[in-house]
Short mmCIF file of C-alpha atoms in Angstrom, two decimals:
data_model
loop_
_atom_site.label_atom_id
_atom_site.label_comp_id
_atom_site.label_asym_id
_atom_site.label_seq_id
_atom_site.Cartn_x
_atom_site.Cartn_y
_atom_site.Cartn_z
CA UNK A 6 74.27 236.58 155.95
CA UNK A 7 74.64 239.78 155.00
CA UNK A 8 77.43 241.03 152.45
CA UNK A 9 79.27 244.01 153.92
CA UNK A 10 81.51 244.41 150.74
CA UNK A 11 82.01 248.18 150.04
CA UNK A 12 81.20 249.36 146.65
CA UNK A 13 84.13 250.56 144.61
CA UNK A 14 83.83 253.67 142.45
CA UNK A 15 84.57 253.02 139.21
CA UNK A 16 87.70 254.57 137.30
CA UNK A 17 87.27 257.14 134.59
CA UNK A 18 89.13 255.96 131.90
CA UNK A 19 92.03 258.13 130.77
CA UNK A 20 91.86 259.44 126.91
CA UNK A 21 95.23 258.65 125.68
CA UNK A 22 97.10 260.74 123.21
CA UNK A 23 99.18 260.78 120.17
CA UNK A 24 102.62 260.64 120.04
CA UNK A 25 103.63 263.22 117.76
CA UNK A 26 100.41 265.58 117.50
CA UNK A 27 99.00 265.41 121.55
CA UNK A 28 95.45 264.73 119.97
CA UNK A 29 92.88 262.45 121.98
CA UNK A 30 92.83 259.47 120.30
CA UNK A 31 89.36 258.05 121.43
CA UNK A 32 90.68 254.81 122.75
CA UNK A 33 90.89 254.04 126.94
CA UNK A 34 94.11 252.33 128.64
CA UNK A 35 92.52 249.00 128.44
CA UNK A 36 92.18 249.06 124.55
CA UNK A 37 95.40 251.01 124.49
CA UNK A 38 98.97 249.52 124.06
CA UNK A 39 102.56 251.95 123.58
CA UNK A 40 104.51 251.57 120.29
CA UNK A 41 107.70 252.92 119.95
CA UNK A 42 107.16 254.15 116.53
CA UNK A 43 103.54 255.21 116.33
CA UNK A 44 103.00 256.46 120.02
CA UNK A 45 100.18 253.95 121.03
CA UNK A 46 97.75 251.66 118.90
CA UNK A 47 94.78 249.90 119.60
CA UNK A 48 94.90 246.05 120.59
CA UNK A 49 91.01 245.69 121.43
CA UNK A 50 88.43 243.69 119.43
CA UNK A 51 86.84 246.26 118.83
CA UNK A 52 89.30 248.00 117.04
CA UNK A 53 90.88 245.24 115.38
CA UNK A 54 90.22 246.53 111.50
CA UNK A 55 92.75 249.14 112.86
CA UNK A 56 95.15 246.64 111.93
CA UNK A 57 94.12 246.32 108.16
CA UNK A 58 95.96 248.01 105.17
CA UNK A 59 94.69 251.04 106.21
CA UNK A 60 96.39 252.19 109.16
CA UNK A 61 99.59 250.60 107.48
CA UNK A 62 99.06 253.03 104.63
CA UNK A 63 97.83 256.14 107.15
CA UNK A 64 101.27 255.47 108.86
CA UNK A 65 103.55 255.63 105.48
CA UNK A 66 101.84 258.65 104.12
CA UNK A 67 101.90 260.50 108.13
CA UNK A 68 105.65 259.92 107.69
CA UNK A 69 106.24 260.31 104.12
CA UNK A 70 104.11 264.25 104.92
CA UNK A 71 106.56 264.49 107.26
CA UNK A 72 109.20 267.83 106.83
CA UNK A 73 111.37 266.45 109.64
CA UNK A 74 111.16 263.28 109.60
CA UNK A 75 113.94 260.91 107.20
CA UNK A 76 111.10 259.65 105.24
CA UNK A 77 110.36 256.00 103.78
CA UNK A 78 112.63 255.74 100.95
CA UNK A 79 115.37 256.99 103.31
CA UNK A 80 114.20 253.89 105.47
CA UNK A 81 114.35 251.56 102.52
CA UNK A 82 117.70 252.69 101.42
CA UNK A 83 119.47 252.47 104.79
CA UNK A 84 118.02 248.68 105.37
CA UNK A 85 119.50 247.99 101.48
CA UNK A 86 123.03 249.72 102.59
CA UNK A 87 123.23 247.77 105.47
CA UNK A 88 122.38 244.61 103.89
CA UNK A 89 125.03 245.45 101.30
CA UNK A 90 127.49 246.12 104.25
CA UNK A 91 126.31 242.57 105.55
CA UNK A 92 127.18 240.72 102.30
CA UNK A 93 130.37 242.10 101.68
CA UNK A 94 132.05 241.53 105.19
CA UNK A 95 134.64 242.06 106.12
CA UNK A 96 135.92 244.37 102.89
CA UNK A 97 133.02 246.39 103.50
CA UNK A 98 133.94 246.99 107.18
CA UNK A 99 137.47 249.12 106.18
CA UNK A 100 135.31 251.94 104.11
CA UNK A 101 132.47 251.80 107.05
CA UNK A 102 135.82 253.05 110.00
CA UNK A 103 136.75 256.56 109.63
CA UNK A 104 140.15 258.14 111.75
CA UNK A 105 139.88 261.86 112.59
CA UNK A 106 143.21 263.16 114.59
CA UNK A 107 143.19 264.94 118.16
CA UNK A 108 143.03 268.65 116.48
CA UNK A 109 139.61 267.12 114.03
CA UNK A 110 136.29 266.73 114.06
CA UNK A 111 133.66 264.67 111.51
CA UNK A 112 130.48 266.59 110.79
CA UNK A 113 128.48 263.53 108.98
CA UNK A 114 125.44 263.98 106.78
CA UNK A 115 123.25 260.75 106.11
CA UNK A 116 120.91 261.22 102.71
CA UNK A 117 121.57 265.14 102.88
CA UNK A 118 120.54 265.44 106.58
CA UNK A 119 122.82 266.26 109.49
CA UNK A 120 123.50 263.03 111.67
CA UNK A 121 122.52 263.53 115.32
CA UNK A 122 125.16 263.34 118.18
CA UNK A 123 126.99 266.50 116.89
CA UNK A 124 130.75 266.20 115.13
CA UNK A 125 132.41 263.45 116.23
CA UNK A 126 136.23 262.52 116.87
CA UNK A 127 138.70 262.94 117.83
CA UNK A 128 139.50 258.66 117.09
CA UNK A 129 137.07 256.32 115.62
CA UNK A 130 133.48 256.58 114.03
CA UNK A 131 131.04 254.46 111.65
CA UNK A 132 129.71 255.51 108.27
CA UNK A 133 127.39 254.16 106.30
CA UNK A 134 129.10 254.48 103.28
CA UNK A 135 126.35 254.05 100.70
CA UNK A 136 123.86 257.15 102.55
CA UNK A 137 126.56 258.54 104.16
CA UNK A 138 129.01 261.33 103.90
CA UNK A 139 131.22 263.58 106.38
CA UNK A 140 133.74 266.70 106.19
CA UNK A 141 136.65 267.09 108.29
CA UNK A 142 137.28 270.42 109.92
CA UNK A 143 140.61 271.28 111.71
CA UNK A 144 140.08 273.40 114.86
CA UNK A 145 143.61 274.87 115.18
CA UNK A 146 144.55 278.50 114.91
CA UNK A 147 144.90 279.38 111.45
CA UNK A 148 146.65 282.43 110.03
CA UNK A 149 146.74 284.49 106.99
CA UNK A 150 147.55 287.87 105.47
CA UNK A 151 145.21 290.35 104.88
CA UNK A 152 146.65 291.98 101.36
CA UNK A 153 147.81 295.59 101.19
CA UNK A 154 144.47 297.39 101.14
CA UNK A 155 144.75 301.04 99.95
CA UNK A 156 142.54 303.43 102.32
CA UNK A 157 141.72 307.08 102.43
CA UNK A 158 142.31 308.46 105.83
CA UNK A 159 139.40 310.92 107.37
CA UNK A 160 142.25 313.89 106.62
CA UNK A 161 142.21 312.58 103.13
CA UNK A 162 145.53 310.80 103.20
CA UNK A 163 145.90 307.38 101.05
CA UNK A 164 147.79 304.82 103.01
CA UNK A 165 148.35 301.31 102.37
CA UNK A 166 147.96 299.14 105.15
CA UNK A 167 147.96 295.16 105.68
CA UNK A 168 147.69 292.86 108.44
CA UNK A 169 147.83 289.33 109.78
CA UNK A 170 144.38 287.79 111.16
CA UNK A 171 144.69 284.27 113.41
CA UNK A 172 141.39 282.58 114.07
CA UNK A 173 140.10 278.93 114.45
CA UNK A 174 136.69 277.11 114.56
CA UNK A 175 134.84 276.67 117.41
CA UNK A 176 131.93 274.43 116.30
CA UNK A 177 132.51 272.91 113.88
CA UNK A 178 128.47 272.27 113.13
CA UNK A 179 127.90 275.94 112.33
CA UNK A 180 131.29 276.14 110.13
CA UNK A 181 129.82 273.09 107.84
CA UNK A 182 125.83 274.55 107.46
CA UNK A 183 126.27 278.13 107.95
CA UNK A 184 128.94 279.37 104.96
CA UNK A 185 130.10 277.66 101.93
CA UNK A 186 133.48 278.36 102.96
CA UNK A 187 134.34 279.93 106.03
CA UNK A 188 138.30 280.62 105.50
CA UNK A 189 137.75 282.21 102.45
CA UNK A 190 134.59 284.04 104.09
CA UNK A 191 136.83 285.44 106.82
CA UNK A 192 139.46 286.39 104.68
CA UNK A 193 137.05 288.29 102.43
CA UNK A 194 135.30 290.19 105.85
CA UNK A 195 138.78 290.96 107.64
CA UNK A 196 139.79 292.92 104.43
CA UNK A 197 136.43 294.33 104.71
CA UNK A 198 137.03 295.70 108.26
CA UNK A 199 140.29 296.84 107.67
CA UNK A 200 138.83 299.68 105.53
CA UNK A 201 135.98 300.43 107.32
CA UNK A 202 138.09 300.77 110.64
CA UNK A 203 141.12 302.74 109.32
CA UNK A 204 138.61 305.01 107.28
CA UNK A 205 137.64 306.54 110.27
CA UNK A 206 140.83 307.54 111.83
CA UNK A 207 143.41 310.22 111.10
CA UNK A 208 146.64 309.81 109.80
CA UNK A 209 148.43 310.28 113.02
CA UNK A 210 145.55 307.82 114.89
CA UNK A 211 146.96 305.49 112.09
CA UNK A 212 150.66 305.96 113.05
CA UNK A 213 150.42 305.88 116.59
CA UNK A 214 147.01 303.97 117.36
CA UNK A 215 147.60 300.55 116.30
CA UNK A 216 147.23 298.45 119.13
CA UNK A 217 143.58 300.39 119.90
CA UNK A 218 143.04 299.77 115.95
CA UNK A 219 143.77 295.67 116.07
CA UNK A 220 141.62 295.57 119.15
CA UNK A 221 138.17 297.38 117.51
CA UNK A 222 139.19 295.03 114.29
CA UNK A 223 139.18 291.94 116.52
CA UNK A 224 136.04 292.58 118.18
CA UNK A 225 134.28 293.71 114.92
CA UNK A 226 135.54 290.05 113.23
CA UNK A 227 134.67 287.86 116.07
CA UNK A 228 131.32 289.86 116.53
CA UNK A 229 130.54 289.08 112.66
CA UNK A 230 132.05 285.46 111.96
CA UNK A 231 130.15 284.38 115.46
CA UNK A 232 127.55 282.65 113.37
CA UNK A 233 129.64 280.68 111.09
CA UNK A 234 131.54 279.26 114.06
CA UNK A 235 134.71 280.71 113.66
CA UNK A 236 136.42 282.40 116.36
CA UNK A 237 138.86 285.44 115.88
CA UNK A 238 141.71 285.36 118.32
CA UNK A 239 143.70 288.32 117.15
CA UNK A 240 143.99 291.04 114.63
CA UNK A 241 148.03 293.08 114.37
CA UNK A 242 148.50 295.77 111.75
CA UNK A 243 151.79 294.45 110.23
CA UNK A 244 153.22 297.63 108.01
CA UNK A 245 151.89 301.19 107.06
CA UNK A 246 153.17 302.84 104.02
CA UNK A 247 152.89 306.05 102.67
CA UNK A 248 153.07 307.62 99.46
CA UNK A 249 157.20 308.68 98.54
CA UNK A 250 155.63 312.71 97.97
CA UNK A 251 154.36 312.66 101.36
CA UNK A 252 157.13 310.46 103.26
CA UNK A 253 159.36 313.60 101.66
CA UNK A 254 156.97 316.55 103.54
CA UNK A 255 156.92 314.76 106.20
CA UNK A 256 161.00 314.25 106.42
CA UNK A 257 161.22 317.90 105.28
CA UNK A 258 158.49 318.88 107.97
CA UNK A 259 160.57 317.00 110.48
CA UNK A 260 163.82 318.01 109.31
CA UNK A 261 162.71 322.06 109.60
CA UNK A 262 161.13 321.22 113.55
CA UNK A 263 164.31 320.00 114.27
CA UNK A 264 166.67 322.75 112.98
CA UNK A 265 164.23 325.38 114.91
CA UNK A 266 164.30 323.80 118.14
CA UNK A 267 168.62 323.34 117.32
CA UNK A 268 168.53 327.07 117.85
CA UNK A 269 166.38 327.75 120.02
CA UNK A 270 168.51 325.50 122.20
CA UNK A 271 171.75 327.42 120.68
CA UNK A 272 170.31 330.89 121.40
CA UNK A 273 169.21 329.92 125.28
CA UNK A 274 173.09 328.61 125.25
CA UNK A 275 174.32 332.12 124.51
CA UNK A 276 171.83 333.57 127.13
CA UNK A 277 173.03 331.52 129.62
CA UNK A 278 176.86 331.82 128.99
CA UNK A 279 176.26 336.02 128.49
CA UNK A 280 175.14 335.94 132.02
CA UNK A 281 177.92 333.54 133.14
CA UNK A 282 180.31 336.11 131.78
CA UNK A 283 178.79 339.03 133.39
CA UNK A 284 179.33 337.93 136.48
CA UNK A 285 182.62 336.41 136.52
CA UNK A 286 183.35 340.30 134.39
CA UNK A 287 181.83 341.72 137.90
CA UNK A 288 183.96 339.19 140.35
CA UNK A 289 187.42 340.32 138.01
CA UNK A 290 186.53 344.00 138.49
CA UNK A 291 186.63 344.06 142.11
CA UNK A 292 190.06 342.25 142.13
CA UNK A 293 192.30 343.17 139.59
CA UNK A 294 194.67 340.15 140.23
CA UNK A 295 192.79 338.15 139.39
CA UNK A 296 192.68 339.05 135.96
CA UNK A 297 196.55 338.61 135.89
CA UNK A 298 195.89 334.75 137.59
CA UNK A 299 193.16 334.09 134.57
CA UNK A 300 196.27 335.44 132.30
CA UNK A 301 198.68 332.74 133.60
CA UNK A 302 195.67 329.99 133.35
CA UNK A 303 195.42 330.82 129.70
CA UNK A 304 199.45 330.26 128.77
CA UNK A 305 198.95 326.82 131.35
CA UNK A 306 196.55 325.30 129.40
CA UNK A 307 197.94 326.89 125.88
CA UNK A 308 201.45 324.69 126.69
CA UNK A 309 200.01 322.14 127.68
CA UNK A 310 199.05 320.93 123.59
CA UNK A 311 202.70 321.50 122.63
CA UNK A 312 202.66 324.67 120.07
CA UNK A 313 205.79 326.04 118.87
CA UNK A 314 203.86 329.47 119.45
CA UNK A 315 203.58 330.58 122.98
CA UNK A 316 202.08 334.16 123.91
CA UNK A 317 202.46 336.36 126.68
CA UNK A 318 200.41 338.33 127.91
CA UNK A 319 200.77 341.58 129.37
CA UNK A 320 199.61 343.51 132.22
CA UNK A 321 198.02 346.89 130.69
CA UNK A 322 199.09 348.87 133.64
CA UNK A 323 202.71 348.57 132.24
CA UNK A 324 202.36 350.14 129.09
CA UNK A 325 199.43 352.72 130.01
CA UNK A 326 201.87 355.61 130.53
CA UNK A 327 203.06 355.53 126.81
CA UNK A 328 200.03 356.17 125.53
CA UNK A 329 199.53 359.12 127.58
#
């Protein structure tokens, strides 16, 4: 009888890698088996001195070369802190709970190395308190007062001008591991800015420019405190004072515009009432009763305020022929 079995083409074994570095390892899928730690190790015969001392020491000294990894002795002391937690239960368990509020976050740093996950709150989190520590940062708006800050205008005027800055933090990751202290940081920049900004403008961009002035100021901080985390909400220029010697030009400046334009106001006044009087001279002159009727106007309205002294006018026409 004969066999009608079809042959089978072998498989090409596939050359595993490593875990970390991507390298070919050398070994096939059937000598292969995966390890969380290591990648994948060999579980063949004919790799069995694999197991020995030697790949035990290859993998401390892989992870102890390690820049990014925690290290062994940061292994060893988190197994002793959590066997320390362990014996002393439950006391241990109330410095292990940390409480941040709605408006906080945690940003927690085991052995000197940032904790994955990111900041956490708000509410309840775990610490290990022997390897661990953490730093609360508040993420509401904070203000302060940028102090008087004496600048010279591009006319070369001194002014002294202070503000109020509001900001808040936005992650609070970058706040923590980018600047030392980020508050004082931003106080130190915004005072910064306020010269820089106000040294470019004139005295009267100063005076009448200060909502375009808070705006360039806000965009400059925010621009600048981006990488420590900290967001600048608004910038207002609270006061501008000048010295006394100039506040005096200035009021004597002011003072002299406003007498000029008095009389030029005065002066178009008399222009206008001239004219009124030449013509109503002009409307008398063709009617020479009605000069007598403006007479008797005169003594109405000089009665009616109750003098003792009443005067009455005459016509001219009745005592023209004495003079002649």
């Amino acid at each position: 009888m004969v066999n009608s079995t079809v042959p089978q083409t072998p498989r090409t074994p596939r050359t595993p890698t490593g875990y970390h570095t991507g390298e070919p390892l050398g070994y096939t899928n059937q000598d292969m088996r995966f390890d969380a730690i290591e990648g994948v190790v060999p579980i063949n015969k004919r790799h069995k001195e694999d197991f020995t001392c030697g790949t035990c020491l290859t993998f401390i000294f892989r992870r102890m070369a390690d820049p990014e990894g925690p290290g062994v002795c940061a292994w060893i002391l988190t197994f002793i802190s959590l066997i320390l937690i362990l014996a002393t239960f439950p006391l241990s368990f109330c410095f292990c709970f940390k409480v941040v509020q709605e408006y906080e976050r945690a940003v927690i740093f085991r052995l000197g190395r940032l904790l994955k996950g990111g900041a956490r709150g708000p509410g309840i989190f775990f610490i290990v308190p022997c390897i661990d520590s953490y730093r609360k940062v508040d993420l509401r708006t904070v203000s302060f007062d940028v102090p008087p800050q004496e600048v010279l205008s591009r006319d070369s005027v001194t002014v002294s001008v202070d503000a109020v800055v509001y900001f808040r933090i936005k992650n609070p990751i970058m706040a923590t591991n980018n600047v030392e202290d980020y508050s004082h940081s931003t106080r130190l920049l915004a005072a910064t800015t306020l010269r820089n900004v106000l040294g470019t403008k004139n005295l009267a961009e100063i005076l009448s420019e200060r909502e375009t002035i808070s705006h360039v100021m806000q965009s400059t901080l925010d621009e600048a405190t981006d990488p420590w985390g900290v967001k600048v909400e608004r910038v207002e220029i609270k006061d501008v004072r000048l010295p006394v010697q100039l506040q005096r030009a200035m009021a004597a400046e002011a003072e002299a515009a406003r007498e000029a334009r008095a009389k030029v106001i005065a002066a178009e006044g008399e222009q206008k009432a001239s004219r009124a009087l030449k013509e109503a001279a002009e409307v008398i002159a063709e009617s020479p009763a009605a000069l007598q009727l403006r007479y008797l106007q005169t003594l109405n309205a000089i009665s009616a305020e109750k003098n003792s002294t009443i005067i009455f006018p005459l016509p001219i026409d009745l005592i023209r022929h004495f003079f002649k």
